Amino acid sequence: MRTDSIPVVGADIAVVGGSIAGCATALAAHRAGAGRITVFERAGAHLADRGVGLAVHNSRYAELTAAGYMDAAMPWVQLTTRRWYVREGAAPLGRQIAALPFPFRSYCWGPLWQELRGRLPATTDFRTGTPVREVRATANGAALHLGDGPSSGAADGAGGAPSTIDRFDLVIGADGYRSVVREAAFPEVRPRYAGYLAWRGAVPAERLAALDPPGLPPEPWAEEDCIYAVFPGGHVILYRIPDGRGGHRANWVLYTTPPADAGLRLDTPTSLPPGTLTDALHSHLRHVTEALLPPYWGGLIRLTPPQEVFIQPMYDFTAPRYTAGRLVLAGDAATVARPHTGGGAVKALQDAAALEAALLAAPERPGALDAYGAERGATGRTMVELGRRLGRPLVQETPDWGALDQTGVESLWSAADGSGAFGGRALQS
Ligand SMILES: Cc1cc2nc3c(=O)[nH]c(=O)nc-3n(C[C@H](O)[C@H](O)[C@H](O)COP(=O)(O)OP(=O)(O)OC[C@H]3O[C@@H](n4cnc5c(N)ncnc54)[C@H](O)[C@@H]3O)c2cc1C
């Protein structure tokens, strides 16, 4: 069945997932003239308090602003330069080996989500704490099975615990890397574990005063700096993000391979939220911050209490298509690229902008939604490939960082980012 045979204006559209892609695609559906829009979000009501940092390239921000998916009301910190440091004896910051441009704005997930959520019309039925259990294509749309009841039987009046079933003209899968919508459309797709983890945290600015190595000024790194502190087998990225209350937090993401005794089962997609890390994972982080990083950057990471550290294993995949009948994918449900690409949130927002254009064009131009899938699929594949290429020198096959200088780092980066897609590909209009 062609995806674009639906009458978009007045259509009954479901969005599964209410994060960045979910809010943005619900907005896209509204702008394209959908009738009823229902967002099903598994998590409870407190999404706005969650999340740490994400970065948006200045050029992508400009395009997304023009498309109506970002604006200056979303609090950000302007970054300009990324400084690369290696450990060098007791030098607090280490030795700077290179400085590269970094034209990105940094955001905190929570305030960004809150702004996007606030842009949805009041008529949107946004149901938090409502997991979608299963998705099934039907003759003229798709059916969603909600809650814990049986997915069949009760629907036919055959008894068993109650299961709610809702039917829609179109279902947008914005339910992230473990998407049930993608599972329905492309059950063969399996996210692939890349072999390493990201340990993550964010330190409130006031806690940084506890770091006071002799000989350093009180603010040893400029607000516009993004730090890449590199070590054998990995690196940490640090930059400031808004805290949503007018101040800053120091956001950090440390990538490296976990120890063999970490007891992790990562063959199926998983994540370790704050408070669930094993002792082996905490010890490994301590080892890296004490023995491999320059003292100041390692100390900054250790200011994050263990119960606040969380882990994101690295997975990547691309769905073969973004559309299957009345099912449409967007954001991480369709493609996950490793975060080295600096483009995960941008990709989700671009998907929404492209989907809006396709939904608007669909009644006049048969194939508009399939064209959405083709164009966004090409972008998704580019970003996945970029993530894999960047992962090699940054984590999996790190060079002798101490032997590199400005020219060495520049050529390492340009060899890995051959496509120039760092921060996301330009949005096709
Ligand atoms: C609470 C939260 C905090 C985050 N914080 C950060 C961050 O600090 N930095 C960063 O770079 N990225 C963060 N991310 C991830 C980031 O949002 C995504 O990688 C990227 O923006 C793409 O977003 P997405 O909406 O496609 O996917 P996701 O953000 O993964 O959103 C998927 C959504 O779908 C929901 N969902 C999943 N399955 C179901 C189901 N069966 N039924 C109903 N709902 C379902 C999930 O609860 C989630 O809200 C966060 C995601 C979440 C959910």
Coordinates of C-alpha atoms and ligand atoms in Angstrom, one line a residue:
M1 CA 0.0 0.0 0.0
R2 CA 1.3 3.5 -0.8
T3 CA 1.8 5.6 2.2
D4 CA 0.6 8.7 0.5
S5 CA -2.8 7.4 -0.4
I6 CA -4.1 8.9 2.8
P7 CA -6.2 12.1 2.9
V8 CA -3.9 14.1 5.2
V9 CA -6.2 17.0 5.9
G10 CA -8.5 15.9 8.7
A11 CA -6.6 12.6 9.1
D12 CA -6.5 10.8 12.5
I13 CA -2.8 10.6 13.2
A14 CA -1.0 8.8 16.1
V15 CA 2.6 9.6 17.1
V16 CA 4.3 6.9 19.2
G17 CA 7.0 8.5 21.4
G18 CA 6.8 12.1 22.8
S19 CA 10.5 13.0 22.9
I20 CA 12.2 15.3 20.4
A21 CA 11.1 13.5 17.3
G22 CA 7.6 12.9 18.8
C23 CA 6.9 16.5 19.6
A24 CA 8.3 17.8 16.4
T25 CA 6.4 15.3 14.1
A26 CA 3.2 16.0 16.0
L27 CA 3.8 19.7 15.2
A28 CA 4.5 18.7 11.6
A29 CA 1.2 16.8 11.4
H30 CA -0.7 19.7 12.9
R31 CA 0.8 22.2 10.4
A32 CA -0.1 19.8 7.5
G33 CA -3.7 19.9 8.6
A34 CA -4.2 16.6 10.5
G35 CA -7.6 16.3 12.3
R36 CA -7.0 14.5 15.5
I37 CA -3.4 14.1 16.8
T38 CA -2.6 11.7 19.7
V39 CA 0.9 11.3 21.1
F40 CA 1.6 8.1 23.1
E41 CA 4.6 8.5 25.5
R42 CA 5.7 5.6 27.6
A43 CA 7.4 7.8 30.3
G44 CA 5.6 9.5 33.1
A45 CA 4.9 13.2 33.4
H46 CA 8.4 14.5 34.5
L47 CA 10.2 14.6 31.2
A48 CA 11.2 18.2 31.4
D49 CA 13.5 17.5 34.4
R50 CA 15.5 14.9 32.5
G51 CA 18.4 14.8 30.1
V52 CA 21.8 16.4 29.8
G53 CA 23.5 18.1 26.8
L54 CA 23.1 18.0 23.1
A55 CA 24.6 20.2 20.4
V56 CA 23.2 21.8 17.3
H57 CA 25.4 23.1 14.5
N58 CA 24.9 26.8 13.8
S59 CA 24.0 26.2 10.1
R60 CA 21.5 23.5 11.0
Y61 CA 20.0 25.8 13.7
A62 CA 19.5 28.5 11.0
E63 CA 17.7 26.0 8.7
L64 CA 15.5 24.6 11.5
T65 CA 14.6 28.1 12.6
A66 CA 13.6 29.0 9.1
A67 CA 11.5 25.8 9.0
G68 CA 9.8 26.7 12.3
Y69 CA 11.3 23.9 14.5
M70 CA 13.8 25.9 16.6
D71 CA 14.0 29.5 17.8
A72 CA 15.8 31.7 20.2
A73 CA 13.3 31.0 23.1
M74 CA 15.0 27.6 23.5
P75 CA 17.9 28.3 26.0
W76 CA 21.4 27.6 24.6
V77 CA 25.1 28.4 25.1
Q78 CA 27.1 29.5 22.0
L79 CA 30.2 27.4 21.5
T80 CA 33.0 28.4 19.0
T81 CA 36.1 26.3 19.5
R82 CA 37.1 22.8 20.4
R83 CA 40.3 22.4 22.2
W84 CA 42.1 19.1 22.2
Y85 CA 44.1 18.2 25.3
V86 CA 46.3 15.2 26.3
R87 CA 47.6 14.4 29.8
E88 CA 51.1 15.8 30.4
G89 CA 52.5 15.1 33.9
A90 CA 50.8 17.2 36.6
A91 CA 49.8 20.0 34.3
P92 CA 46.2 20.6 35.5
L93 CA 44.6 21.0 32.1
G94 CA 47.1 18.8 30.3
R95 CA 48.7 20.0 27.0
Q96 CA 46.6 21.5 24.3
I97 CA 47.6 19.8 21.0
A98 CA 45.0 21.5 18.7
A99 CA 42.2 24.0 18.4
L100 CA 39.5 23.5 15.8
P101 CA 36.4 25.6 15.0
F102 CA 33.2 24.4 16.7
P103 CA 30.3 26.4 15.5
F104 CA 27.6 24.7 17.7
R105 CA 25.0 25.8 20.1
S106 CA 24.6 23.6 23.2
Y107 CA 21.2 22.7 24.7
C108 CA 20.0 20.8 27.7
W109 CA 17.5 18.2 26.6
G110 CA 14.9 19.0 29.2
P111 CA 14.4 22.8 28.4
L112 CA 14.6 22.0 24.7
W113 CA 11.9 19.3 25.0
Q114 CA 9.8 21.6 27.1
E115 CA 9.8 24.4 24.5
L116 CA 8.9 21.9 21.7
R117 CA 6.1 20.4 23.8
G118 CA 4.8 23.9 24.4
R119 CA 4.4 24.5 20.7
L120 CA 1.9 21.7 20.2
P121 CA -1.7 23.0 19.9
A122 CA -3.9 22.5 22.9
T123 CA -6.0 20.1 20.9
T124 CA -3.1 17.5 20.9
D125 CA -4.0 14.5 23.0
F126 CA -0.6 14.0 24.6
R127 CA -0.8 10.9 26.8
T128 CA 2.2 10.4 29.1
G129 CA 2.7 7.1 30.9
T130 CA 1.1 5.3 28.0
P131 CA 3.3 2.7 26.3
V132 CA 2.3 1.3 23.0
R133 CA 2.7 -2.4 23.2
E134 CA 2.2 -3.5 19.6
V135 CA 1.5 -1.9 16.2
R136 CA -0.5 -3.6 13.4
A137 CA -1.1 -2.5 9.9
T138 CA -4.8 -2.6 8.9
A139 CA -6.6 -2.2 5.6
N140 CA -6.9 1.6 5.8
G141 CA -4.4 2.5 8.6
A142 CA -2.9 1.0 11.6
A143 CA -4.0 -0.2 15.1
L144 CA -2.1 0.4 18.3
H145 CA -2.4 -1.9 21.2
L146 CA -1.9 -0.1 24.5
G147 CA -1.3 -1.2 28.1
D148 CA -0.7 -4.6 29.6
G149 CA -3.7 -6.6 28.3
P150 CA -3.4 -9.2 25.5
S151 CA -2.8 -7.8 22.1
S152 CA -5.3 -10.1 20.5
G153 CA -8.4 -11.9 21.8
A154 CA -9.7 -9.0 23.9
A155 CA -10.0 -7.0 20.7
D156 CA -12.3 -9.6 19.3
G157 CA -14.2 -10.0 22.5
A158 CA -12.6 -13.3 23.3
G159 CA -11.9 -12.5 26.9
G160 CA -8.7 -12.0 28.9
A161 CA -7.5 -8.8 30.6
P162 CA -8.6 -5.7 28.9
S163 CA -6.4 -4.3 26.2
T164 CA -7.1 -0.9 24.6
I165 CA -6.9 -0.8 20.8
D166 CA -6.9 2.5 18.9
R167 CA -7.1 2.8 15.2
F168 CA -5.5 5.6 13.1
D169 CA -5.2 6.7 9.5
L170 CA -1.4 7.1 9.9
V171 CA 1.1 6.2 12.7
I172 CA 4.3 8.1 13.1
G173 CA 7.0 6.0 14.9
A174 CA 9.0 8.5 17.0
D175 CA 9.7 5.9 19.7
G176 CA 13.5 5.8 19.6
Y177 CA 16.0 3.1 19.0
R178 CA 13.8 0.3 20.5
S179 CA 10.9 1.4 18.4
V180 CA 7.7 -0.8 18.3
V181 CA 6.6 0.9 15.1
R182 CA 9.9 -0.1 13.4
E183 CA 9.5 -3.6 14.8
A184 CA 6.1 -3.8 13.0
A185 CA 7.4 -2.4 9.8
F186 CA 10.9 -3.9 9.6
P187 CA 11.2 -6.7 12.2
E188 CA 14.5 -7.8 10.7
V189 CA 16.3 -4.6 11.8
R190 CA 18.6 -5.0 14.8
P191 CA 20.6 -2.2 16.4
R192 CA 24.3 -3.2 16.4
Y193 CA 26.4 -2.7 19.5
A194 CA 29.5 -0.8 18.5
G195 CA 31.7 -2.3 21.3
Y196 CA 32.0 0.7 23.6
L197 CA 30.0 2.9 26.0
A198 CA 29.4 6.6 26.8
W199 CA 29.5 7.4 30.5
R200 CA 27.5 10.7 31.0
G201 CA 26.8 13.4 33.5
A202 CA 26.5 17.1 34.1
V203 CA 27.9 19.2 36.9
P204 CA 26.2 22.3 38.2
A205 CA 28.4 25.4 37.8
E206 CA 28.5 26.0 41.6
R207 CA 30.1 22.6 42.2
L208 CA 33.1 23.5 39.9
A209 CA 34.4 25.8 42.6
A210 CA 35.5 22.7 44.5
L211 CA 38.1 22.2 41.7
D212 CA 40.8 24.7 42.6
P213 CA 44.2 23.5 41.3
P214 CA 47.0 25.9 42.1
G215 CA 48.1 28.2 39.2
L216 CA 44.8 28.1 37.4
P217 CA 42.4 31.1 37.1
P218 CA 39.0 30.6 38.6
E219 CA 37.5 30.1 35.1
P220 CA 40.2 28.0 33.4
W221 CA 38.1 27.3 30.2
A222 CA 36.1 29.9 28.3
E223 CA 32.3 29.6 28.0
E224 CA 32.6 29.1 24.3
D225 CA 35.1 26.2 24.5
C226 CA 34.2 22.6 23.9
I227 CA 37.0 20.4 25.3
Y228 CA 38.1 17.1 23.8
A229 CA 40.4 15.4 26.3
V230 CA 41.8 12.4 24.5
F231 CA 43.5 9.3 25.9
P232 CA 44.5 5.9 24.6
G233 CA 41.2 4.1 23.9
G234 CA 38.8 7.0 24.2
H235 CA 38.1 10.6 24.9
V236 CA 35.8 12.8 26.9
I237 CA 33.9 15.8 25.5
L238 CA 33.0 18.6 27.9
Y239 CA 30.9 21.7 27.3
R240 CA 28.6 24.0 29.2
I241 CA 24.8 23.7 28.8
P242 CA 22.0 25.9 30.1
D243 CA 20.5 24.5 33.4
G244 CA 17.0 25.9 32.5
R245 CA 17.2 28.4 35.4
G246 CA 19.5 31.0 33.9
G247 CA 22.8 29.2 34.9
H248 CA 25.0 26.6 33.4
R249 CA 26.1 23.0 34.0
A250 CA 29.3 21.4 32.7
N251 CA 28.1 18.5 30.5
W252 CA 30.5 15.6 29.9
V253 CA 30.4 12.5 27.8
L254 CA 33.3 9.9 28.1
Y255 CA 33.6 7.2 25.5
T256 CA 35.6 4.1 26.0
T257 CA 35.4 0.3 26.0
P258 CA 34.0 -1.2 29.3
P259 CA 36.2 -3.7 31.3
A260 CA 35.6 -7.3 30.5
D261 CA 34.3 -8.0 34.0
A262 CA 31.5 -5.4 33.8
G263 CA 28.9 -8.0 33.5
L264 CA 27.0 -6.2 30.8
R265 CA 24.5 -7.9 28.3
L266 CA 24.5 -5.5 25.4
D267 CA 23.5 -7.7 22.5
T268 CA 20.0 -6.3 22.6
P269 CA 19.6 -2.5 22.9
T270 CA 19.7 -1.3 26.5
S271 CA 20.7 1.7 28.6
L272 CA 21.8 2.1 32.2
P273 CA 20.0 5.0 33.8
P274 CA 21.4 6.9 36.8
G275 CA 21.8 4.7 39.9
T276 CA 22.1 1.4 38.0
L277 CA 25.8 1.2 37.2
T278 CA 27.8 -1.8 38.5
D279 CA 30.8 -1.3 40.8
A280 CA 33.0 -2.4 37.9
L281 CA 31.7 0.4 35.7
H282 CA 32.2 3.0 38.4
S283 CA 35.7 1.7 39.1
H284 CA 36.6 1.9 35.4
L285 CA 35.4 5.5 35.2
R286 CA 37.5 6.3 38.3
H287 CA 40.6 4.6 36.7
V288 CA 40.2 6.6 33.4
T289 CA 39.6 9.9 35.2
E290 CA 42.6 9.4 37.6
A291 CA 45.1 7.7 35.4
L292 CA 44.4 8.7 31.8
L293 CA 42.9 12.2 31.8
P294 CA 44.6 15.5 32.7
P295 CA 43.9 16.2 36.4
Y296 CA 41.4 19.1 36.0
W297 CA 39.2 17.3 33.5
G298 CA 39.3 14.0 35.4
G299 CA 38.5 15.9 38.6
L300 CA 35.5 17.7 37.0
I301 CA 34.0 14.3 36.0
R302 CA 34.5 13.0 39.6
L303 CA 32.3 15.9 40.9
T304 CA 29.4 14.0 39.5
P305 CA 28.0 11.7 42.3
P306 CA 28.0 8.0 41.3
Q307 CA 24.2 7.9 41.6
E308 CA 23.9 10.7 38.8
V309 CA 26.2 9.0 36.3
F310 CA 24.5 7.1 33.5
I311 CA 25.6 5.0 30.6
Q312 CA 24.5 4.9 27.0
P313 CA 25.9 1.9 25.1
M314 CA 26.8 2.8 21.5
Y315 CA 24.5 1.2 18.9
D316 CA 23.9 2.1 15.3
F317 CA 21.5 1.0 12.5
T318 CA 19.5 2.3 9.6
A319 CA 16.0 1.1 8.8
P320 CA 15.8 0.0 5.1
R321 CA 13.0 2.6 4.5
Y322 CA 11.3 5.3 6.5
T323 CA 7.8 4.4 5.3
A324 CA 5.8 1.1 5.2
G325 CA 2.1 1.5 4.3
R326 CA 0.5 3.7 6.9
L327 CA 3.6 3.6 9.2
V328 CA 6.2 6.4 9.0
L329 CA 9.4 6.5 11.0
A330 CA 11.3 9.6 12.3
G331 CA 14.3 10.3 14.6
D332 CA 16.1 7.5 16.4
A333 CA 13.3 5.0 15.5
A334 CA 14.5 5.2 11.9
T335 CA 18.2 5.6 12.2
V336 CA 20.6 5.9 15.1
A337 CA 24.1 7.3 14.5
R338 CA 26.8 7.4 17.2
P339 CA 26.8 10.8 19.1
H340 CA 30.3 11.7 17.8
T341 CA 28.3 13.0 14.8
G342 CA 26.8 15.8 16.8
G343 CA 23.6 15.5 14.9
G344 CA 21.0 13.2 16.7
A345 CA 18.6 15.9 17.7
V346 CA 19.1 17.8 14.4
K347 CA 18.3 14.7 12.5
A348 CA 15.0 14.2 14.4
L349 CA 14.0 17.8 13.9
Q350 CA 14.9 17.7 10.2
D351 CA 12.8 14.6 9.8
A352 CA 9.8 16.5 11.2
A353 CA 10.4 19.5 8.9
A354 CA 10.7 17.1 5.9
L355 CA 7.6 15.2 7.0
E356 CA 5.6 18.4 7.2
A357 CA 6.6 19.3 3.6
A358 CA 5.7 15.7 2.4
L359 CA 2.4 15.6 4.2
L360 CA 1.5 19.0 2.7
A361 CA 2.5 17.8 -0.8
A362 CA 1.0 14.3 -0.6
P363 CA -2.6 15.2 -1.8
E364 CA -1.1 16.8 -5.0
R365 CA 2.0 14.8 -5.5
P366 CA 1.7 11.0 -5.3
G367 CA 4.9 9.6 -3.9
A368 CA 5.7 12.6 -1.7
L369 CA 5.9 10.5 1.5
D370 CA 8.0 7.9 -0.2
A371 CA 10.3 10.7 -1.3
Y372 CA 10.5 11.8 2.3
G373 CA 11.6 8.3 3.2
A374 CA 14.2 8.2 0.4
E375 CA 15.7 11.6 1.3
R376 CA 15.8 11.1 5.0
G377 CA 17.0 7.6 4.6
A378 CA 20.0 8.9 2.6
T379 CA 20.8 11.4 5.4
G380 CA 20.4 8.7 8.1
R381 CA 22.8 6.4 6.3
T382 CA 25.3 9.2 5.9
M383 CA 25.2 9.9 9.6
V384 CA 25.5 6.3 10.6
E385 CA 28.6 5.9 8.4
L386 CA 30.1 9.1 9.8
G387 CA 29.6 7.9 13.3
R388 CA 31.4 4.6 12.5
R389 CA 34.3 6.5 10.8
L390 CA 34.7 8.9 13.7
G391 CA 34.5 6.1 16.3
R392 CA 37.6 4.5 14.9
P393 CA 40.2 7.2 15.7
L394 CA 38.3 8.6 18.7
V395 CA 37.8 5.3 20.5
Q396 CA 38.5 2.0 18.7
E397 CA 41.9 2.6 17.1
T398 CA 43.2 5.8 18.8
P399 CA 46.4 7.3 17.5
D400 CA 49.4 8.3 19.7
W401 CA 47.6 11.5 20.6
G402 CA 50.7 13.0 22.3
A403 CA 52.6 12.8 18.9
L404 CA 49.9 14.8 17.1
D405 CA 49.9 18.6 16.7
Q406 CA 47.5 21.1 15.1
T407 CA 48.1 19.7 11.6
G408 CA 47.9 16.1 12.7
V409 CA 44.5 16.6 14.4
E410 CA 43.2 18.5 11.5
S411 CA 44.1 15.8 9.0
L412 CA 42.8 13.0 11.4
W413 CA 39.5 14.8 11.5
S414 CA 39.2 15.6 7.8
A415 CA 40.1 12.0 6.9
A416 CA 37.3 10.7 9.2
D417 CA 34.7 13.4 8.3
G418 CA 35.1 13.0 4.6
S419 CA 31.5 13.8 3.9
G420 CA 31.6 17.0 5.9
A421 CA 28.4 15.9 7.6
F422 CA 29.6 16.6 11.2
G423 CA 26.7 18.3 13.0
G424 CA 24.2 17.0 10.4
R425 CA 23.7 17.2 6.6
A426 CA 22.1 20.4 5.3
L427 CA 18.3 20.2 5.3
Q428 CA 16.9 19.7 1.8
S429 CA 14.2 22.3 1.0
Ligands
LIG1 C1 14.1 11.6 28.7 C2 15.2 11.7 27.6 C3 16.3 12.4 27.8 C4 17.3 12.5 26.8 N1 18.4 13.2 27.0 C5 19.3 13.4 26.1 C6 20.5 14.2 26.3 O1 20.6 14.7 27.4 N2 21.4 14.3 25.3 C7 21.2 13.7 24.1 O2 22.1 13.8 23.2 N3 20.1 12.9 23.8 C8 19.2 12.7 24.8 N4 18.1 12.0 24.6 C9 18.0 11.3 23.3 C10 17.7 12.2 22.2 O3 16.4 12.8 22.4 C11 17.6 11.5 20.9 O4 18.7 10.7 20.6 C12 17.4 12.4 19.7 O5 17.0 13.6 20.0 C13 16.3 11.7 18.8 O6 15.1 11.8 19.5 P1 14.0 10.8 19.3 O7 12.8 11.5 19.8 O8 14.0 10.2 18.0 O9 14.3 9.5 20.3 P2 14.2 9.4 21.9 O10 14.6 10.7 22.5 O11 14.9 8.2 22.2 O12 12.6 9.3 22.2 C14 11.9 8.2 22.0 C15 10.7 8.3 22.9 O13 9.8 7.3 22.7 C16 9.3 6.8 23.9 N5 8.9 5.4 23.7 C17 9.7 4.4 23.4 N6 9.0 3.3 23.2 C18 7.7 3.6 23.4 C19 6.5 2.9 23.3 N7 6.5 1.6 23.1 N8 5.3 3.5 23.6 C20 5.3 4.9 23.9 N9 6.4 5.6 23.9 C21 7.6 5.0 23.7 C22 10.4 7.0 24.9 O14 10.0 7.0 26.2 C23 11.0 8.3 24.4 O15 10.4 9.4 25.0 C24 17.1 11.8 25.5 C25 16.0 11.1 25.3 C26 15.0 11.0 26.3 C27 13.7 10.2 26.1

